[in-house]
Amino acid sequence: MTRRPTVRGGAAPAGACVWIGVGILLSASVFAQRSSAPSPPVLARMWDAEHVSSPVSPLVDHAEVKSRVQAIASAGADVLRVREVGRSLEGREVWDVTFGTGPFVVLMWSQMHGDEPTATSALFDLYEYIRRHEAEPAVRQLLSALTVHTVPMLNPDGAERFQRRNVQGIDVNRDALLLQTPEGRLLKELRDSLEPAIGFNLHNQSWRTTVGKPPKGAAISLLSVAQDEARSMTEGRLLTRRLGAVVRDALEPFALHRIGRYDDSFEVRAFGDNLTLWGTPVLLIETGPWPEAEPDPMLIRLNYTALIHALHALADGTVHQADPDRYDSLPENETGGFYTVIRNVTIVSGTGIPPFTGDVGLVANRRVRVTDDRRAVVILHTVEDIGDLRTAGGLFEVDGTGKVLAPLQEGAEVGSELSLPEGAVDAPIGIGAPAELMLLSPLPGGRYRVERIFRGAT
Ligand SMILES: [Zn+2]
């Protein structure tokens, strides 16, 4: 087992070869000679070089969490400590993975909503960061200043089904007062026994969440959680606003105009609000969409960078220099964003009505389908809106000028040529319909060439 040696004086010692693939930036400057923490861009590059998480977050099930946690436990490294803290209603283990021995106690939990998986993967990568770099001065300082408790996948039964709620059908994040869910009781017991000085509540938000004007898909949304109807500005809320500012400044280089803030209305039943009231101020971090066909790696990378940078800021005290206005001035989240908008296209709807020009907005929902014990991610596209959609943004924008949008014909492929039937078809374009569409370029003689195909499920 080799641990990366600290590079000093710019001379790479023998054994530094593990860094060659990472590049000069890391080998020469990360942690070198100083105890300051790596900057967010360096953290992002470290994630590129060192992450251990799987490439598709929704496919991470409880079995994977279990094997990773057991591997940490059996490695016997003192720096990461594993403890089973309870079971879900169906008996799946829930763990606390802890590092650090400092007086400032932090609690992070992921996936209390079973279909919100990004931060679970980011926690695996956070453990790897701690494991690899525990000897570095900045990490040593973090470990001596903080005790960080993390719960990867609080709602494993929901995760198994890729559903928000637990198997009772209860939204665990609305169970802070009645405590009818074993998962909610677990979180409450952890809070009461650990009395953390701060909590990180890690979620995913709808891919329709947007920020700014023109609206862009909100990759990360933050909330310094209120503890009462008056939204009182306590010391705890000042800390989570400062921490929100730290996270914003860390992530803006990677996600400019894609970071938003939630309205801080008090939700009397929610864990974040009640933990804050009980003495553990909570920063909510919600992960949204990213404009790539494979969004998970970038989203995990954003979470990793945010979490590690925030922990270092708490450990070295720089959080107290952060300007809370940098949090307050984040634009508020809105909803109504589309996955794909096809603009200014001639719509031949297949209903028999005359063609007309407009925009078509599609939404996408990711689901996990389990067949023969294999999990696969499917994206369900639905036609959400038709008409003048200039006020709405799409993660993906398609210019339909001069083109025709029509219901997908059987056998159509990109590049194939076809004619459109007159009159109605079985599955016309309509609101709420699965997006089985084809984008066509007109050819002479009433024929068309298929340019793109949009499917309800891919
Ligand atoms: Zn959630």
XYZ file of N, CA, C and O in Angstrom, residues 57 124 193 265 335:
20
model
N -24.794 7.289 -11.304
C -25.241 7.314 -9.902
C -26.514 6.514 -9.623
O -26.594 5.841 -8.592
N -18.503 8.487 -1.480
C -17.462 7.469 -1.730
C -16.149 8.165 -2.108
O -15.065 7.761 -1.677
N -27.573 12.124 19.527
C -26.395 11.556 20.195
C -25.121 12.309 19.828
O -24.221 12.443 20.655
N -38.682 29.497 3.194
C -39.905 29.314 3.988
C -39.742 28.124 4.927
O -39.185 27.096 4.542
N -39.063 26.905 -11.498
C -39.262 25.614 -12.136
C -39.809 25.845 -13.540
O -40.032 26.983 -13.943
